[in-house]
């Protein structure tokens, strides 16, 4: 049977074999391409390594050449230096030889001169010696007279100062001191950043004497004009914190004598108000002696107050402290506690009592027994005070801080008793319903109701409050038994500033506006007092309403002007100096100041009144 072979199958089989070979060849091609790529990568790595090696070799060669040239230069310089040293040695030896010759010649001339002097002394007679002694006696007398004149001059200056202070007290004027701070490093930084160069950091305000400030007003194309301002005391940049406090320390004695005292620092932002009142912000980094030297008026005043109290009879005085801030024309009690007993500033109101005094209801008072407790309380609440960085100051205070120390005296001295009689007399004059005391008072019930109403309306810390619930209150009871209260208010005002210079915006701009408005209200009050206007706008601001007793009352008020000495802040400094000048022009009716005769007469009046028996 014949064998039939299908050609299509054969061709298909051959095609299949060829396709299989083709796939094998393609796989081989892929393998070779992969190996080629790997070889290219290795070649690139080797080329890069070769280039790096070549660069390192080139760098090493260059370094070697540089070191060689440096070595040559150093060697040549060393050779020149050695030759110079040799020349100096040679010159020194020659100079020493000249010195030896001059010394020998000088010694010979000295011997000759001494011989001539001895000959001259031997030739002098006794009359010449007497004239010489007379001249010595006259010189000694002149020196003694000069020293006496200096002592007299110092005594006269001190007497003039005391008389001036007495005149200020009798006239009821506000005392104004000025402190010019030194030029600080941030003044240079601000000048460089503002692009004005060294002109804006130039010192243009100088303390020319202990009571005069001179301002160099420089204007383009005009001659320099010097403006002079006089105050009770001027402190220059070199004066220490202790020297500043020495000028205000006497006010603390007046505090225990029955006078209210207020010390406030006024000035632009960055002029040194907080440094003057509180002290340096780096006290923790200083030693004990340095800390005490850098303390401000507030800690020094607290220490001095307790020192004066320690000289009084034991337990005769008690002290309470309160801390407030006026922020955005609102009064906040910084010692108030929340429900968890944590310090949280709470808003308080300012009211005017029936006697015309300003009072803050529900204000928190903390009893203290020494200066350390006072500063611990103040330091614990200072973190609640509003602060904000500006272009002028990195830690600018945005509120007015008021620290009040209330002193209650159980056994006041003679001056305080007379002071209390005068305060009571003032209250009687100011009262719309005048109640005259008599041992046979027919209006006993009305007097009792009137006294109770005044007690509920009068402030707890008012120095003139004499609460009594008896039908006919006796003057002896109100003077000798009720604790006598006086207040020491220490005020660190926020700084006035220009929004364009400070660079603030948003909430900080509103804070700046409130600060400037409150300070403007304070200036308006001083202007009204200086011009004796019938209406004084105390209520235009919470600040002036709160300080009404200190500004317009019978308190002893001292304003510490703080100014920057540089040209950049001359506008603000002139505004502060003008504020102080207006404050000095105020003449208040001051019934507190009295002579020893009036004190004695007041005490005699008190003894005569208390002779009547109570029925």
C-alpha positions as a printed NumPy array, in Angstrom:
array([[  0.   ,   0.   ,   0.   ],
       [  1.585,   3.285,  -1.04 ],
       [  2.639,   5.889,   1.664],
       [  1.012,   9.337,   1.251],
       [  2.889,  12.277,   2.836],
       [  1.01 ,  15.533,   3.484],
       [  3.183,  18.436,   2.445],
       [  1.231,  20.916,   4.492],
       [  2.067,  19.042,   7.609],
       [  5.71 ,  18.976,   6.678],
       [  5.729,  22.683,   6.032],
       [  3.93 ,  23.359,   9.27 ],
       [  6.426,  21.277,  11.149],
       [  9.325,  23.112,   9.55 ],
       [  7.715,  26.486,  10.343],
       [  7.297,  25.396,  13.925],
       [ 10.977,  24.458,  14.146],
       [ 12.029,  27.75 ,  12.62 ],
       [  9.841,  29.713,  15.046],
       [ 11.375,  27.845,  17.947],
       [ 14.879,  28.68 ,  16.707],
       [ 13.828,  32.31 ,  16.223],
       [ 12.601,  32.574,  19.8  ],
       [ 15.871,  31.053,  21.027],
       [ 17.837,  33.607,  19.034],
       [ 15.697,  36.49 ,  20.378],
       [ 16.226,  35.326,  23.958],
       [ 19.937,  35.146,  23.298],
       [ 19.839,  38.682,  21.834],
       [ 18.103,  39.943,  25.025],
       [ 20.703,  38.291,  27.199],
       [ 23.499,  39.867,  25.195],
       [ 21.829,  43.296,  25.337],
       [ 21.483,  42.955,  29.114],
       [ 25.135,  42.011,  29.453],
       [ 26.031,  44.945,  27.215],
       [ 24.052,  47.35 ,  29.391],
       [ 25.74 ,  46.014,  32.526],
       [ 29.103,  46.419,  30.889],
       [ 28.226,  50.02 ,  29.955],
       [ 27.287,  50.724,  33.58 ],
       [ 30.541,  49.258,  34.827],
       [ 32.388,  51.283,  32.223],
       [ 30.639,  54.495,  33.4  ],
       [ 31.511,  53.687,  37.034],
       [ 35.108,  53.095,  36.145],
       [ 35.225,  56.303,  34.104],
       [ 33.751,  58.301,  37.015],
       [ 36.162,  56.739,  39.458],
       [ 39.013,  57.526,  37.129],
       [ 37.89 ,  61.175,  36.853],
       [ 37.607,  61.491,  40.635],
       [ 41.012,  59.977,  41.091],
       [ 42.387,  62.363,  38.507],
       [ 40.74 ,  65.344,  40.292],
       [ 42.139,  64.235,  43.635],
       [ 45.573,  63.861,  42.164],
       [ 45.294,  67.297,  40.563],
       [ 44.092,  68.817,  43.849],
       [ 46.89 ,  67.137,  45.775],
       [ 49.433,  68.474,  43.292],
       [ 47.957,  71.981,  43.592],
       [ 47.978,  71.773,  47.392],
       [ 51.545,  70.611,  47.337],
       [ 52.507,  73.484,  45.092],
       [ 50.61 ,  75.959,  47.327],
       [ 52.293,  74.601,  50.428],
       [ 55.66 ,  74.84 ,  48.737],
       [ 55.071,  78.458,  47.743],
       [ 53.726,  79.254,  51.237],
       [ 56.743,  77.607,  52.795],
       [ 59.048,  79.685,  50.626],
       [ 57.191,  82.895,  51.511],
       [ 57.253,  81.99 ,  55.215],
       [ 60.942,  81.223,  55.09 ],
       [ 61.699,  84.538,  53.383],
       [ 59.515,  86.419,  55.923],
       [ 61.221,  84.58 ,  58.773],
       [ 64.634,  85.511,  57.406],
       [ 63.563,  89.168,  57.201],
       [ 62.177,  89.002,  60.731],
       [ 65.388,  87.504,  62.065],
       [ 67.398,  90.213,  60.376],
       [ 65.046,  92.806,  61.881],
       [ 65.456,  91.266,  65.333],
       [ 69.22 ,  91.426,  64.953],
       [ 68.971,  95.086,  63.942],
       [ 66.73 ,  95.851,  66.947],
       [ 69.177,  94.091,  69.258],
       [ 72.004,  96.166,  67.848],
       [ 69.985,  99.407,  68.259],
       [ 69.061,  98.363,  71.793],
       [ 72.67 ,  97.815,  72.751],
       [ 73.578, 101.235,  71.351],
       [ 70.642, 102.821,  73.205],
       [ 71.688, 101.145,  76.439],
       [ 75.174, 102.533,  76.031],
       [ 73.73 , 106.035,  75.498],
       [ 71.507, 105.534,  78.567],
       [ 74.478, 104.563,  80.704],
       [ 76.381, 107.654,  79.607],
       [ 73.365, 109.905,  80.266],
       [ 72.801, 108.31 ,  83.676],
       [ 76.419, 108.909,  84.647],
       [ 76.245, 112.515,  83.496],
       [ 72.915, 113.053,  85.3  ],
       [ 74.32 , 111.657,  88.509],
       [ 77.258, 114.03 ,  88.347],
       [ 74.949, 117.001,  87.662],
       [ 72.704, 115.962,  90.565],
       [ 75.648, 115.913,  92.923],
       [ 76.678, 119.365,  91.761],
       [ 73.108, 120.653,  92.164],
       [ 72.828, 119.214,  95.664],
       [ 76.058, 120.913,  96.608],
       [ 74.735, 124.236,  95.297],
       [ 71.434, 123.755,  97.199],
       [ 73.306, 123.055, 100.415],
       [ 75.379, 126.151,  99.857],
       [ 72.24 , 128.193,  99.227],
       [ 70.549, 126.825, 102.36 ],
       [ 73.558, 127.612, 104.431],
       [ 73.572, 131.15 , 103.052],
       [ 69.899, 131.74 , 103.927],
       [ 69.347, 133.706, 107.119],
       [ 66.648, 133.232, 109.749],
       [ 64.439, 135.985, 108.294],
       [ 63.94 , 134.046, 105.016],
       [ 63.007, 130.934, 106.967],
       [ 60.337, 132.904, 108.842],
       [ 58.855, 134.186, 105.577],
       [ 58.708, 130.636, 104.222],
       [ 56.892, 129.428, 107.345],
       [ 54.472, 132.35 , 107.126],
       [ 53.691, 131.425, 103.54 ],
       [ 53.007, 127.837, 104.597],
       [ 50.669, 129.033, 107.343],
       [ 48.8  , 131.296, 104.894],
       [ 48.45 , 128.458, 102.367],
       [ 47.066, 126.165, 105.08 ],
       [ 44.608, 128.868, 106.187],
       [ 43.449, 129.433, 102.612],
       [ 42.951, 125.687, 102.095],
       [ 40.949, 125.484, 105.326],
       [ 38.851, 128.483, 104.279],
       [ 38.234, 126.924, 100.862],
       [ 37.079, 123.691, 102.476],
       [ 34.74 , 125.635, 104.761],
       [ 33.297, 127.485, 101.764],
       [ 32.729, 124.191,  99.993],
       [ 30.928, 122.809, 103.041],
       [ 28.842, 125.969, 103.25 ],
       [ 28.028, 125.682,  99.544],
       [ 26.935, 122.061,  99.971],
       [ 24.873, 122.995, 103.033],
       [ 23.245, 125.879, 101.156],
       [ 22.397, 123.611,  98.219],
       [ 20.842, 121.076, 100.592],
       [ 18.961, 123.839, 102.407],
       [ 17.749, 125.251,  99.079],
       [ 16.569, 121.801,  98.065],
       [ 14.717, 121.295, 101.354],
       [ 13.124, 124.747, 101.12 ],
       [ 12.091, 124.036,  97.532],
       [ 10.501, 120.746,  98.563],
       [  8.722, 122.513, 101.437],
       [  7.476, 125.149,  99.007],
       [  6.247, 122.404,  96.671],
       [  4.35 , 120.779,  99.549],
       [  2.854, 124.081, 100.739],
       [  1.689, 124.933,  97.233],
       [  0.38 , 121.393,  96.759],
       [  2.279, 120.981,  93.519],
       [  3.017, 117.671,  91.897],
       [  6.67 , 116.703,  92.181],
       [  8.225, 115.791,  88.849],
       [ 11.516, 113.947,  88.481],
       [ 13.139, 113.069,  85.166],
       [ 15.385, 110.136,  84.313],
       [ 17.356, 109.986,  81.065],
       [ 18.253, 106.412,  80.201],
       [ 21.598, 105.545,  78.558],
       [ 21.971, 104.686,  74.881],
       [ 21.4  , 100.922,  74.642],
       [ 22.508,  98.371,  72.022],
       [ 18.994,  98.041,  70.588],
       [ 19.104, 101.768,  69.686],
       [ 21.933, 100.987,  67.255],
       [ 20.045,  97.971,  65.879],
       [ 16.866,  99.988,  65.331],
       [ 18.834, 102.735,  63.592],
       [ 20.449, 100.256,  61.192],
       [ 17.141,  98.515,  60.411],
       [ 15.288, 101.783,  59.876],
       [ 17.92 , 102.907,  57.356],
       [ 18.497, 106.267,  59.021],
       [ 22.06 , 105.449,  59.987],
       [ 23.869, 106.824,  62.995],
       [ 21.905, 110.113,  62.95 ],
       [ 18.867, 108.583,  64.68 ],
       [ 21.026, 107.024,  67.417],
       [ 22.757, 110.327,  68.174],
       [ 22.394, 111.423,  71.785],
       [ 20.447, 114.71 ,  71.859],
       [ 19.029, 114.796,  75.416],
       [ 21.45 , 115.544,  78.254],
       [ 21.142, 115.997,  82.011],
       [ 23.188, 119.191,  82.364],
       [ 22.603, 119.486,  86.144],
       [ 20.665, 117.826,  88.929],
       [ 17.523, 119.805,  88.032],
       [ 17.861, 120.674,  84.317],
       [ 17.486, 118.727,  81.055],
       [ 18.772, 120.089,  77.745],
       [ 17.369, 118.939,  74.391],
       [ 19.264, 119.599,  71.151],
       [ 16.542, 120.164,  68.56 ],
       [ 18.176, 119.569,  65.188],
       [ 16.278, 120.494,  62.012],
       [ 17.51 , 120.236,  58.449],
       [ 18.856, 123.525,  57.155],
       [ 18.524, 125.279,  60.511],
       [ 20.75 , 125.993,  63.467],
       [ 20.662, 123.719,  66.498],
       [ 18.171, 124.994,  69.086],
       [ 18.629, 124.005,  72.731],
       [ 15.502, 123.646,  74.841],
       [ 15.827, 123.6  ,  78.625],
       [ 13.423, 121.866,  81.025],
       [ 13.61 , 122.212,  84.808],
       [ 12.257, 119.673,  87.292],
       [ 12.638, 118.932,  90.995],
       [ 15.318, 116.332,  90.217],
       [ 17.003, 115.091,  87.048],
       [ 18.827, 111.755,  86.911],
       [ 21.446, 111.226,  84.214],
       [ 22.233, 107.95 ,  82.423],
       [ 25.079, 107.184,  84.823],
       [ 22.975, 107.351,  88.011],
       [ 22.099, 104.059,  89.685],
       [ 18.792, 102.649,  90.892],
       [ 19.83 , 103.419,  94.461],
       [ 20.396, 107.104,  93.637],
       [ 16.946, 107.323,  92.033],
       [ 15.267, 105.736,  95.064],
       [ 17.107, 107.992,  97.508],
       [ 15.232, 110.98 ,  96.053],
       [ 11.798, 109.404,  96.644],
       [ 12.488, 107.573,  99.915],
       [ 11.322, 110.477, 102.073],
       [  7.778, 110.007, 100.78 ],
       [  7.533, 106.722, 102.702],
       [  8.005, 108.581, 105.98 ],
       [  5.086, 110.79 , 104.947],
       [  3.055, 107.624, 104.324],
       [  3.362, 106.643, 108.007],
       [  2.633, 110.255, 108.986],
       [ -0.847, 109.94 , 107.505],
       [ -0.423, 111.041, 103.88 ],
       [ -1.426, 109.057, 100.844],
       [  1.487, 108.691,  98.426],
       [  1.527, 107.949,  94.707],
       [  4.605, 107.391,  92.518],
       [  4.01 , 106.915,  88.795],
       [  6.407, 106.372,  85.889],
       [  5.481, 108.136,  82.628],
       [  7.161, 107.93 ,  79.239],
       [  7.166, 106.371,  75.813],
       [  7.642, 102.685,  75.072],
       [ 11.221, 101.569,  75.744],
       [ 12.207, 104.599,  77.844],
       [ 12.903, 102.585,  81.026],
       [  9.676, 102.901,  83.05 ],
       [  9.419,  99.243,  84.075],
       [ 13.168,  99.144,  84.781],
       [ 12.794, 102.177,  87.036],
       [  9.753, 100.809,  88.872],
       [ 10.471,  97.049,  88.981],
       [ 14.185,  96.716,  88.233],
       [ 16.218,  94.635,  85.833],
       [ 14.498,  91.665,  84.157],
       [ 17.66 ,  89.559,  84.66 ],
       [ 17.675,  89.684,  88.494],
       [ 17.696,  85.889,  88.78 ],
       [ 21.071,  85.761,  87.012],
       [ 22.734,  88.208,  89.449],
       [ 24.234,  87.708,  92.892],
       [ 22.58 ,  88.968,  96.084],
       [ 24.355,  92.334,  96.207],
       [ 23.879,  92.928,  92.479],
       [ 20.193,  92.015,  92.741],
       [ 19.653,  94.585,  95.472],
       [ 21.492,  97.24 ,  93.44 ],
       [ 19.37 ,  96.576,  90.327],
       [ 16.006,  96.582,  92.123],
       [ 13.528,  99.286,  91.157],
       [ 11.379, 101.64 ,  93.183],
       [  8.655,  99.08 ,  94.007],
       [ 10.858,  96.46 ,  95.773],
       [ 12.989,  99.151,  97.421],
       [  9.889, 101.021,  98.613],
       [  8.452,  97.823, 100.082],
       [ 11.709,  97.092, 101.916],
       [ 11.965, 100.666, 103.224],
       [  8.316, 100.657, 104.337],
       [  8.756,  97.526, 106.43 ],
       [ 12.026,  98.896, 107.817],
       [ 10.194, 101.994, 109.023],
       [  7.385,  99.86 , 110.442],
       [  9.926,  97.73 , 112.341],
       [ 10.952, 100.862, 114.26 ],
       [  7.351, 101.344, 115.438],
       [  5.69 ,  99.449, 118.338],
       [  5.022,  95.773, 117.606],
       [  1.774,  94.987, 115.776],
       [  0.947,  98.689, 115.462],
       [  0.845,  98.576, 111.656],
       [ -0.551,  96.078, 109.174],
       [  0.023,  96.116, 105.432],
       [ -2.149,  94.813, 102.587],
       [ -1.281,  94.678,  98.907],
       [ -3.517,  94.861,  95.835],
       [ -2.498,  94.705,  92.177],
       [ -4.586,  96.079,  89.299],
       [ -4.078,  96.712,  85.62 ],
       [ -5.967,  99.013,  83.273],
       [ -6.147,  97.171,  79.936],
       [ -8.186,  98.513,  77.003],
       [ -9.849, 101.011,  79.372],
       [-10.994,  98.227,  81.713],
       [ -9.811,  97.631,  85.289],
       [ -8.699,  94.085,  86.145],
       [ -7.969,  92.692,  89.611],
       [ -4.839,  90.577,  89.129],
       [ -5.046,  89.025,  92.615],
       [ -8.549,  87.624,  92.066],
       [ -8.875,  83.82 ,  92.1  ],
       [-11.108,  81.575,  89.999],
       [-13.105,  78.592,  91.27 ],
       [ -9.921,  76.476,  91.223],
       [ -8.007,  79.049,  93.345],
       [ -5.808,  79.976,  90.396],
       [ -4.794,  83.58 ,  89.723],
       [ -7.074,  85.005,  87.035],
       [ -7.543,  88.708,  86.364],
       [-11.193,  89.659,  86.849],
       [-12.864,  92.829,  85.632],
       [-13.711,  95.398,  88.277],
       [-15.615,  98.701,  88.267],
       [-14.499, 102.092,  89.563],
       [-17.049, 104.111,  91.513],
       [-17.043, 107.433,  93.344],
       [-18.084, 107.294,  97.008],
       [-20.258, 109.816,  98.854],
       [-17.111, 111.542, 100.132],
       [-15.843, 112.034,  96.551],
       [-13.121, 109.367,  96.676],
       [-12.657, 106.723,  93.997],
       [-13.171, 103.099,  95.017],
       [-12.913,  99.654,  93.378],
       [-15.56 ,  97.351,  94.875],
       [-14.649,  93.688,  95.504],
       [-10.95 ,  94.427,  95.061],
       [ -8.715,  91.662,  96.428],
       [ -6.31 ,  92.568,  99.259],
       [ -3.552,  90.22 , 100.397],
       [ -2.017,  90.745, 103.877],
       [  1.8  ,  90.842, 103.883],
       [  4.351,  90.999, 106.669],
       [  7.612,  91.709, 104.796],
       [  8.988,  92.943, 101.482],
       [  9.694,  89.406, 100.21 ],
       [  6.009,  88.503, 100.417],
       [  5.107,  91.668,  98.521],
       [  7.491,  90.861,  95.682],
       [  6.413,  87.207,  95.578],
       [  2.799,  88.285,  95.111],
       [  3.705,  90.858,  92.46 ],
       [  5.995,  88.432,  90.6  ],
       [  3.286,  85.744,  90.605],
       [  0.748,  88.011,  88.878],
       [  3.066,  89.887,  86.512],
       [  2.693,  87.03 ,  84.02 ],
       [ -0.999,  87.984,  83.761],
       [ -0.102,  91.487,  82.586],
       [ -0.647,  92.09 ,  78.886],
       [  2.544,  92.206,  76.774],
       [  3.165,  92.382,  73.025],
       [  6.376,  92.724,  70.952],
       [  6.651,  95.829,  68.762],
       [  9.295,  97.342,  66.517],
       [ 10.225,  99.716,  69.34 ],
       [ 10.392,  97.217,  72.225],
       [ 10.52 ,  93.409,  72.2  ],
       [  8.429,  93.074,  75.394],
       [  6.199,  96.133,  75.43 ],
       [  3.654,  96.419,  78.268],
       [  0.139,  96.925,  76.915],
       [ -1.529,  97.928,  80.183],
       [ -1.119, 100.288,  83.14 ],
       [  0.028,  98.446,  86.296],
       [ -1.05 ,  99.794,  89.704],
       [  0.394,  98.248,  92.887],
       [ -1.229,  99.56 ,  96.086],
       [  0.153,  99.02 ,  99.587],
       [ -2.484,  99.892, 102.195],
       [ -1.064, 100.6  , 105.674],
       [ -3.404, 100.365, 108.676],
       [ -2.066, 102.07 , 111.797],
       [ -3.513, 101.176, 115.204],
       [ -1.443, 103.772, 117.074],
       [ -0.821, 106.774, 114.787],
       [  1.68 , 109.424, 115.803],
       [  0.927, 113.074, 116.475],
       [  1.305, 114.128, 112.854],
       [ -1.033, 111.346, 111.734],
       [ -3.63 , 112.341, 114.347],
       [ -3.565, 115.943, 113.166],
       [ -3.721, 114.713, 109.599],
       [ -6.788, 112.672, 110.472],
       [ -8.52 , 115.644, 112.071],
       [ -7.94 , 117.631, 108.895],
       [ -9.227, 114.776, 106.71 ],
       [-12.373, 114.539, 108.816],
       [-12.804, 118.297, 108.485],
       [-12.498, 118.005, 104.711],
       [-15.148, 115.249, 104.621],
       [-17.485, 117.412, 106.663],
       [-17.027, 120.293, 104.235],
       [-17.581, 118.096, 101.204],
       [-20.638, 116.39 , 102.629],
       [-23.973, 117.752, 101.434],
       [-25.595, 116.999, 104.787],
       [-23.443, 118.468, 107.557],
       [-23.929, 116.717, 110.894],
       [-22.49 , 118.55 , 113.93 ],
       [-21.523, 116.362, 116.907],
       [-22.855, 117.162, 120.362],
       [-23.091, 115.089, 123.576],
       [-26.823, 115.96 , 123.663],
       [-27.54 , 115.332, 120.056],
       [-31.297, 115.279, 119.411],
       [-30.762, 113.748, 115.979],
       [-29.055, 110.606, 117.236],
       [-31.046, 108.232, 115.088],
       [-30.488, 110.282, 111.942],
       [-26.768, 110.487, 112.727],
       [-26.611, 106.719, 113.211],
       [-28.329, 106.078, 109.875],
       [-26.109, 108.646, 108.156],
       [-22.963, 107.068, 109.632],
       [-24.047, 103.594, 108.585],
       [-24.734, 104.802, 105.039],
       [-21.306, 106.433, 104.8  ],
       [-19.65 , 103.272, 106.164],
       [-21.259, 101.117, 103.503],
       [-20.346, 103.583, 100.75 ],
       [-16.801, 104.399, 101.773],
       [-13.904, 102.308, 100.406],
       [-12.235,  99.767, 102.628],
       [ -8.853, 101.212, 101.868],
       [ -9.767, 104.89 , 102.177],
       [ -7.514, 106.702, 104.647],
       [-10.325, 109.009, 105.678],
       [-13.015, 106.416, 106.467],
       [-14.13 , 106.51 , 110.109],
       [-16.921, 103.961, 110.43 ],
       [-18.946, 103.984, 113.604],
       [-22.334, 102.568, 114.428],
       [-22.973, 104.395, 117.711],
       [-25.94 , 106.801, 117.86 ],
       [-23.697, 109.811, 118.461],
       [-20.225, 108.925, 117.181],
       [-17.526, 110.516, 119.283],
       [-14.537, 112.16 , 117.618],
       [-12.277, 110.407, 120.097],
       [-13.516, 107.007, 118.999],
       [-13.068, 107.82 , 115.3  ],
       [ -9.525, 109.163, 115.847],
       [ -7.917, 106.892, 118.385],
       [ -9.694, 103.531, 118.077],
       [-10.4  , 103.029, 114.367],
       [ -7.286, 101.983, 112.377],
       [ -5.889, 104.832, 110.326],
       [ -5.447, 103.827, 106.683],
       [ -3.049, 105.304, 104.154],
       [ -2.248, 104.163, 100.626],
       [  1.007, 103.889,  98.701],
       [  0.203, 103.634,  94.983],
       [  3.043, 102.597,  92.672],
       [  2.063, 103.01 ,  89.028],
       [  3.904, 101.701,  85.956],
       [  2.082, 103.368,  83.065],
       [  2.057, 101.811,  79.61 ],
       [  4.179, 103.673,  77.083],
       [  2.829, 106.133,  74.577],
       [  3.745, 105.219,  71.014],
       [  3.117, 106.023,  67.371],
       [  1.454, 103.251,  65.394],
       [  3.68 , 103.891,  62.389],
       [  6.852, 103.563,  64.456],
       [  5.719, 100.575,  66.541],
       [  4.443,  98.644,  63.497],
       [  1.466,  97.105,  65.336],
       [ -1.764,  96.012,  63.682],
       [ -5.   ,  94.234,  64.546],
       [ -5.598,  93.706,  68.274],
       [ -2.253,  95.319,  69.154],
       [ -3.305,  98.454,  67.252],
       [ -6.473,  98.659,  69.362],
       [ -4.363,  98.24 ,  72.517],
       [ -2.111, 101.081,  71.379],
       [ -5.154, 103.268,  70.706],
       [ -6.552, 102.616,  74.215],
       [ -3.165, 103.375,  75.787],
       [ -2.793, 106.663,  73.936],
       [ -6.375, 107.683,  74.752],
       [ -5.927, 106.996,  78.474],
       [ -2.639, 108.939,  78.538],
       [ -4.311, 111.753,  76.614],
       [ -7.088, 111.764,  79.23 ],
       [ -4.419, 111.978,  81.946],
       [ -2.86 , 114.965,  80.151],
       [ -6.312, 116.602,  79.842],
       [ -6.889, 116.197,  83.585],
       [ -3.529, 117.815,  84.379],
       [ -4.291, 120.642,  81.962],
       [ -7.683, 121.26 ,  83.593],
       [ -6.095, 121.28 ,  87.061],
       [ -3.344, 123.657,  85.923],
       [ -5.899, 126.078,  84.441],
       [ -8.251, 125.763,  87.473],
       [-11.225, 124.793,  85.331],
       [-14.489, 124.218,  87.19 ],
       [-14.868, 120.707,  85.737],
       [-12.047, 118.14 ,  85.836],
       [-12.665, 115.27 ,  83.338],
       [-11.615, 112.392,  85.611],
       [-14.225, 110.02 ,  84.177],
       [-13.033, 110.29 ,  80.581],
       [-10.814, 107.272,  81.311],
       [-10.737, 104.445,  83.838],
       [ -7.092, 105.325,  84.517],
       [ -7.82 , 108.909,  85.582],
       [-10.937, 107.823,  87.472],
       [ -8.879, 105.265,  89.384],
       [ -6.094, 107.771,  90.147],
       [ -8.463, 110.634,  90.924],
       [ -7.476, 110.8  ,  94.603],
       [ -3.757, 110.814,  93.789],
       [ -3.953, 113.429,  91.014],
       [ -6.513, 115.86 ,  92.34 ],
       [ -6.714, 114.911,  95.999],
       [ -4.414, 115.548,  98.919],
       [ -1.984, 112.707,  98.193],
       [  1.704, 113.357,  97.708],
       [  2.187, 112.642,  94.015],
       [  5.558, 112.137,  92.308],
       [  5.785, 111.697,  88.538],
       [  8.956, 110.019,  87.251],
       [  9.478, 111.019,  83.619],
       [ 11.487, 108.447,  81.663],
       [ 12.926, 109.643,  78.349],
       [ 15.126, 108.178,  75.639],
       [ 18.229, 110.235,  74.776],
       [ 18.392, 109.48 ,  71.044],
       [ 17.343, 111.566,  68.06 ],
       [ 14.964, 108.855,  66.81 ],
       [ 12.592, 109.33 ,  69.756],
       [ 12.971, 113.102,  70.207],
       [  9.305, 113.783,  69.38 ],
       [  8.055, 111.38 ,  72.062],
       [ 10.673, 112.645,  74.539],
       [  9.602, 116.265,  74.022],
       [  6.002, 115.209,  74.582],
       [  6.962, 113.531,  77.871],
       [  8.957, 116.575,  79.012],
       [  6.015, 118.824,  78.125],
       [  3.741, 116.567,  80.163],
       [  6.038, 116.976,  83.161],
       [  6.156, 120.746,  82.711],
       [  2.335, 120.913,  82.753],
       [  2.238, 118.714,  85.851],
       [  4.574, 121.113,  87.699],
       [  2.191, 124.004,  87.025],
       [ -0.631, 122.403,  89.009],
       [ -1.342, 124.064,  92.353],
       [ -3.676, 121.969,  94.466],
       [ -5.394, 123.13 ,  97.586],
       [ -3.461, 121.021, 100.024],
       [ -4.916, 121.043, 103.53 ],
       [ -2.638, 118.218, 104.628],
       [  0.495, 120.321, 105.048],
       [  0.65 , 121.864, 108.473],
       [  3.273, 123.244, 110.807],
       [  4.1  , 121.878, 114.245],
       [  1.973, 124.656, 115.769],
       [ -1.077, 123.465, 113.832],
       [ -0.323, 119.891, 114.915],
       [ -0.227, 120.947, 118.558],
       [ -3.403, 122.98 , 118.192],
       [ -5.135, 120.056, 116.494],
       [ -4.108, 117.73 , 119.311],
       [ -5.309, 120.277, 121.861],
       [ -8.588, 120.494, 119.986],
       [ -8.86 , 116.712, 120.136],
       [ -8.235, 116.749, 123.925],
       [-10.836, 119.493, 124.43 ],
       [-13.443, 117.626, 122.421],
       [-12.903, 114.339, 124.241],
       [-13.454, 115.984, 127.655],
       [-17.221, 115.794, 127.108],
       [-18.694, 112.597, 128.573],
       [-20.846, 110.396, 126.404],
       [-24.458, 110.106, 127.521]])
